[in-house]
CSV table of C-alpha atoms in Angstrom, one decimal:
chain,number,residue,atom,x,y,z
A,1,UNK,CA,32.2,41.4,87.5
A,2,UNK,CA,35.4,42.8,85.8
A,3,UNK,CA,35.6,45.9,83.2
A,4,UNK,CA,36.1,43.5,80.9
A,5,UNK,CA,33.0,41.3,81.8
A,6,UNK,CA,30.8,44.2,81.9
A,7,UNK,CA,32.2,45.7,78.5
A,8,UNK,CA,31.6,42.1,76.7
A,9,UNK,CA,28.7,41.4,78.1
A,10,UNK,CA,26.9,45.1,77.2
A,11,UNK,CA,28.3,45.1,74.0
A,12,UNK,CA,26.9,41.5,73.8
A,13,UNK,CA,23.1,42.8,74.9
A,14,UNK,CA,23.2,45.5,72.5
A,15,UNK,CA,24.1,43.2,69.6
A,16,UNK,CA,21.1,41.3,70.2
A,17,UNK,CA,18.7,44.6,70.3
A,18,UNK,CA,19.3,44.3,66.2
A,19,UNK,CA,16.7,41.2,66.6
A,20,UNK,CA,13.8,44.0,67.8
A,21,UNK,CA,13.1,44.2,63.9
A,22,UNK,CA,12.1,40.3,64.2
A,23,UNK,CA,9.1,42.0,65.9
A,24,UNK,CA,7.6,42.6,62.7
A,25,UNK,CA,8.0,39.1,61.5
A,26,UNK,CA,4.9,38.6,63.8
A,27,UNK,CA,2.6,40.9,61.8
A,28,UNK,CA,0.6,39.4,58.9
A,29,UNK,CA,2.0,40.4,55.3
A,30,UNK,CA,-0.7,42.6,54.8
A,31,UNK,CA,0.2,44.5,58.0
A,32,UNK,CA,3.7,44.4,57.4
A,33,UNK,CA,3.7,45.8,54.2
A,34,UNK,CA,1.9,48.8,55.1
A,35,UNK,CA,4.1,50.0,57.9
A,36,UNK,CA,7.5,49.3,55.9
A,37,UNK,CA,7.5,52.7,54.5
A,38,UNK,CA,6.2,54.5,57.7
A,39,UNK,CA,9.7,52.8,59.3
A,40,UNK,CA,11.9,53.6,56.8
A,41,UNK,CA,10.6,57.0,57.7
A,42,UNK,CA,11.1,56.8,61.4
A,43,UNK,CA,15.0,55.8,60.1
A,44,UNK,CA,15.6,58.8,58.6
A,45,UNK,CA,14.3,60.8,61.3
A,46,UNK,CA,16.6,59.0,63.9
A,47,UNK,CA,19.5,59.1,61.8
A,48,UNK,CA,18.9,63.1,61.4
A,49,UNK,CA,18.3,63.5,65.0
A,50,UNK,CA,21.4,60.9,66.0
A,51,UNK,CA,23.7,62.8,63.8
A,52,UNK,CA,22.8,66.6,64.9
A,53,UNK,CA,21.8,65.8,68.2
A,54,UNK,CA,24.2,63.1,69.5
A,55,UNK,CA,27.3,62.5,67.7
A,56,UNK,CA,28.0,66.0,66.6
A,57,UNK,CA,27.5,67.9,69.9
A,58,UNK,CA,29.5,65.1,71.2
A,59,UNK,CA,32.4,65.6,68.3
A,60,UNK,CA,32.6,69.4,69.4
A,61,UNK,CA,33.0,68.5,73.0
A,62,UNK,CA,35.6,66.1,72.0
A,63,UNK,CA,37.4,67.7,69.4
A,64,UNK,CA,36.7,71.6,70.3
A,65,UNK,CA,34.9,73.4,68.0
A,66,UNK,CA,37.3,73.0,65.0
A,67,UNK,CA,37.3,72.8,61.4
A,68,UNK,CA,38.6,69.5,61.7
A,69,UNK,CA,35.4,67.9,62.3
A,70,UNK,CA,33.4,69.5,59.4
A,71,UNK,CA,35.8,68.2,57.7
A,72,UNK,CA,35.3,64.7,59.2
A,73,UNK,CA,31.5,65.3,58.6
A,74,UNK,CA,31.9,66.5,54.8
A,75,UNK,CA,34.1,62.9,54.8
A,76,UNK,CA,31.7,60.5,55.6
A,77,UNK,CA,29.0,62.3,53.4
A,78,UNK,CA,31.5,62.4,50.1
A,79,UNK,CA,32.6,58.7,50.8
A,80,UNK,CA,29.7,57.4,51.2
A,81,UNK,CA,28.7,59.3,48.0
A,82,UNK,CA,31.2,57.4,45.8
A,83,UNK,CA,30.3,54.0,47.4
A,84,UNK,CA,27.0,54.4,46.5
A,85,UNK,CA,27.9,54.8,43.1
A,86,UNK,CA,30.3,52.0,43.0
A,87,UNK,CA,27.5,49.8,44.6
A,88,UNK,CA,25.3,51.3,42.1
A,89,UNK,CA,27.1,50.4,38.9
A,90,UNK,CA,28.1,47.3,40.3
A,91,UNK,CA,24.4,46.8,40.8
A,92,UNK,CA,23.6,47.3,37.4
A,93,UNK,CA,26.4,44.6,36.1
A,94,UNK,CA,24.3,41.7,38.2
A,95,UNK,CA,21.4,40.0,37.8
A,96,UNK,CA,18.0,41.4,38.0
A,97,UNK,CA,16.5,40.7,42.2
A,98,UNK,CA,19.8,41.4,44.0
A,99,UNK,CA,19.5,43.8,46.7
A,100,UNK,CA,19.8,47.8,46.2
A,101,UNK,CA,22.5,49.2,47.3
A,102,UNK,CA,20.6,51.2,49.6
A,103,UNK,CA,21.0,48.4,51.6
A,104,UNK,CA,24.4,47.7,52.0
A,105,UNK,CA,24.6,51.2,52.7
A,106,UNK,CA,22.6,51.0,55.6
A,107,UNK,CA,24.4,47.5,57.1
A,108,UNK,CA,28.1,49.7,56.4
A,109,UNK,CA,26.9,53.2,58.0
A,110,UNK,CA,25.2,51.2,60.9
A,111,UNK,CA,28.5,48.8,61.4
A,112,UNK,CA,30.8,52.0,61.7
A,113,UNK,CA,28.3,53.2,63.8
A,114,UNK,CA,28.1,50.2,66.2
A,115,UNK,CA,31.9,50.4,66.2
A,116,UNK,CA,32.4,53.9,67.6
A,117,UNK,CA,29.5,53.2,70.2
A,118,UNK,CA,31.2,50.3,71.3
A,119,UNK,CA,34.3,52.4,71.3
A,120,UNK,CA,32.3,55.1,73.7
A,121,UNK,CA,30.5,52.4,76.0
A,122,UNK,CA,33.8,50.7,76.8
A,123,UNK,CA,35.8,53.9,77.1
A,124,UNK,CA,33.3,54.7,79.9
A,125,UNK,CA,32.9,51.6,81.8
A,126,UNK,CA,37.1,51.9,82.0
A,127,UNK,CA,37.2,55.2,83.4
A,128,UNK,CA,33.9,54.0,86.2
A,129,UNK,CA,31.6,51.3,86.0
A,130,UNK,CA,28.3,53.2,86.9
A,131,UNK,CA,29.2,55.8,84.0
A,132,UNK,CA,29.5,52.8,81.3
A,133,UNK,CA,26.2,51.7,82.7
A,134,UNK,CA,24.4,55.1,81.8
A,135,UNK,CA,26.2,55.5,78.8
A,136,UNK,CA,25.2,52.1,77.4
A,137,UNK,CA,21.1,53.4,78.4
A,138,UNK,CA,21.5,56.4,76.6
A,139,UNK,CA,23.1,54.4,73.8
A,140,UNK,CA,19.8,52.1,74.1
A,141,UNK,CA,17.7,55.0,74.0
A,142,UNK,CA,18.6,55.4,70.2
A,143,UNK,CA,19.4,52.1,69.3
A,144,UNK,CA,15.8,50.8,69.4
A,145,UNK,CA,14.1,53.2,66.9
A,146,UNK,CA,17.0,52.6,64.5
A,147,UNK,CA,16.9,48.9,64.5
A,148,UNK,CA,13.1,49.2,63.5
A,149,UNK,CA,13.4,51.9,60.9
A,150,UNK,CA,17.2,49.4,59.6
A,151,UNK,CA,15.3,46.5,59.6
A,152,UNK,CA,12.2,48.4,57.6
A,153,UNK,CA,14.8,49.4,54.6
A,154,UNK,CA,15.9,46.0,54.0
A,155,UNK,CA,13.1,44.7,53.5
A,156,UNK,CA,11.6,48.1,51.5
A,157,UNK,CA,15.1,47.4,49.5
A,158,UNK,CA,14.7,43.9,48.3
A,159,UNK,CA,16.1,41.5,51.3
A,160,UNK,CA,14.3,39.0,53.0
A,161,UNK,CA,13.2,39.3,56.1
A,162,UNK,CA,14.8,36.5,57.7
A,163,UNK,CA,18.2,38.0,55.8
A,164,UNK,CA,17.0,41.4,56.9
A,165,UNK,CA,17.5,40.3,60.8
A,166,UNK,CA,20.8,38.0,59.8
A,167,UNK,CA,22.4,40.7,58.5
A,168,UNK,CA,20.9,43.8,60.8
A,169,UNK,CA,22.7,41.2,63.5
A,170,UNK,CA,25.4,41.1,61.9
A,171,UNK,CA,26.2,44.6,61.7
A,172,UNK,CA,25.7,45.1,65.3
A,173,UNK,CA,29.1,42.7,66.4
A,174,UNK,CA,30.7,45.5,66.0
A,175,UNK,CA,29.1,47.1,69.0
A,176,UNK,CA,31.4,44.7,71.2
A,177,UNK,CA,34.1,44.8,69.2
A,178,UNK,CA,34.6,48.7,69.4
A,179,UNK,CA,34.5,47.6,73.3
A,180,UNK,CA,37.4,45.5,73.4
A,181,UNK,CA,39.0,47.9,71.0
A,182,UNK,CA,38.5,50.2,73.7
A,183,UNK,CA,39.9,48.0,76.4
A,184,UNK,CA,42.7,46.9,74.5
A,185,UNK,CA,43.7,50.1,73.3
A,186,UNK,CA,42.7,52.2,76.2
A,187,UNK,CA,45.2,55.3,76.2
A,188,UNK,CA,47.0,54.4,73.3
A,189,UNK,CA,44.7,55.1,69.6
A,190,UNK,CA,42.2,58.0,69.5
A,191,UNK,CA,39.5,57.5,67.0
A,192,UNK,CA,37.4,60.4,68.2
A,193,UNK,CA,37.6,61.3,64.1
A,194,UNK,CA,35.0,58.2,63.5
A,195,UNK,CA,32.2,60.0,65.4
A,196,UNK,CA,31.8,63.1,63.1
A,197,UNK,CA,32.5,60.2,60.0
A,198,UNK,CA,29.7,58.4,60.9
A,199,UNK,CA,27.4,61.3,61.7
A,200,UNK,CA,28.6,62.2,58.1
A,201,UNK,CA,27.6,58.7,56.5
A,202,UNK,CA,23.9,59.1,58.4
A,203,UNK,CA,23.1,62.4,56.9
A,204,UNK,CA,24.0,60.8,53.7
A,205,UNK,CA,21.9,58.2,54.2
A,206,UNK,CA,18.7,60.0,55.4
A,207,UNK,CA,19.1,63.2,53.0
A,208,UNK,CA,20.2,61.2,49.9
A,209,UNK,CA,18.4,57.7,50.1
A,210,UNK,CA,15.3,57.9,52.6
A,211,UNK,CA,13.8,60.8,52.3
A,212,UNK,CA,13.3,60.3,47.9
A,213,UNK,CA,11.5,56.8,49.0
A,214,UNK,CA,9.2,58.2,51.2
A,215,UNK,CA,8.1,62.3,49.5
A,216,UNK,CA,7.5,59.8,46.4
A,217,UNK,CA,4.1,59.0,47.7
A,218,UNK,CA,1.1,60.0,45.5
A,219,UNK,CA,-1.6,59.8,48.3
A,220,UNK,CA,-1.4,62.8,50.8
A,221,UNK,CA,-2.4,60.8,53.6
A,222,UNK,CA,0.4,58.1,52.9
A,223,UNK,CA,2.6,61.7,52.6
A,224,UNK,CA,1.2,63.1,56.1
A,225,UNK,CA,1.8,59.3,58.0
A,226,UNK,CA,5.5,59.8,56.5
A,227,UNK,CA,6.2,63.4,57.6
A,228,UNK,CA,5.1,62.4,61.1
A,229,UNK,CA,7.1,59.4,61.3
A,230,UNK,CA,10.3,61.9,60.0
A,231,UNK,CA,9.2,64.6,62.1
A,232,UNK,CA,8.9,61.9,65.3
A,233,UNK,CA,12.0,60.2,65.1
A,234,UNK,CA,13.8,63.4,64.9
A,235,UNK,CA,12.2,64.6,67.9
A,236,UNK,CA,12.8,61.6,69.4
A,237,UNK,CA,16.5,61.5,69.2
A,238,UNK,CA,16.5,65.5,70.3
A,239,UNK,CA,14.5,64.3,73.9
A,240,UNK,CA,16.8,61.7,74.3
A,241,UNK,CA,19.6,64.5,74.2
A,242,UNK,CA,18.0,66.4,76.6
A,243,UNK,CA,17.2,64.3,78.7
């Protein structure tokens, strides 16, 4: 199979991981209902742990150790600041039941982050196929725990599950479009900048948005199931980079 083949058809496969949230469309309601919160959790943790452990030690390597991409970091967290507000007073101008903006926040943050991924898998399978093969299982590694904890705030936000997993899919196109991006572009655009940006917009995200929902809870047990699920996809995303 060509570069190309091998860049569409991972970035293809990772697309379609967004559906592991449909995994909890096979729980009663009941069920469901009660591990929403512990997910949205588990989201924050892995957005903390993909941000500090992932995409800004790989920034640094990039970029050197620079200013440069604090700066980038500082970006994406201010930015995604002001959307929020703009989603939030445009919230408040529409009908009561539309979705909060928490969620839109999540589909943007997670798009950008597909991008750049896709941008990094294809970069590798161009320079040798066996290293975009790795690169895309490391990238798998992550992807499944966020997908969960993605599709867990939709549906804590307002959305539908079936909308949930429509737009959670949605999102993740990007994934191969970053790849032909890649190949198209290969040697030409550097958007190293976009990986401290999007580390940027998760911190946001998980500092700003997830944590409040879940250190809200009045029952400590309900606050100790919530910690752990922080506390493990954090630690999660730190093996990964180890290993």
């Amino acid at each position: 199979m060509s570069v190309l083949g091998w860049i569409v058809v991972s970035g293809l496969a990772m697309s379609a991981l967004a559906l592991v949230g449909g995994v909890a469309l096979l729980l009663p309601q009941r069920v469901f209902l009660r591990v929403v919160l512990p997910m949205v959790a588990l989201a924050a943790g892995t957005l903390v742990g993909g941000a500090l452990f992932h995409m800004l030690p790989e920034s640094i390597e990039v970029l050197g150790n620079q200013l440069s991409v604090y700066v980038w970091l500082a970006a994406g967290m201010v930015s995604f600041h002001i959307l929020e507000q703009f989603l939030h007073w445009h919230h408040c101008h529409r009908a009561v039941g539309d979705h909060q903006p928490i969620g839109y926040l999540i589909l943007a943050a997670d798009a950008l982050h597909n991008l750049v991924g896709g941008v990094a898998v294809g970069s590798a399978f161009i320079v040798d196929i066996r290293l975009g093969i790795l690169t895309w299982l490391v990238a798998v590694a992550h992807e499944i725990p966020q997908e969960l904890g993605d599709f867990g705030i939709l549906v804590h936000g307002g959305w539908s599950a079936r909308n949930a997993l429509l737009y959670n899919v949605g999102s993740a196109l990007t994934f191969p479009l970053g790849g032909l991006i890649a190949y198209g572009f290969a040697g030409h655009v550097d958007v190293a900048f976009l990986v401290p940006f999007a580390a940027g917009n998760f911190i946001y995200i998980a500092l700003a948005d997830l944590l409040p929902e879940i250190t809200s809870a009045p029952n400590p047990r309900e606050k100790a199931v919530y910690t752990a699920s922080f506390i493990f996809g954090v630690v999660l995303l730190g093996t990964i980079a180890l290993l």
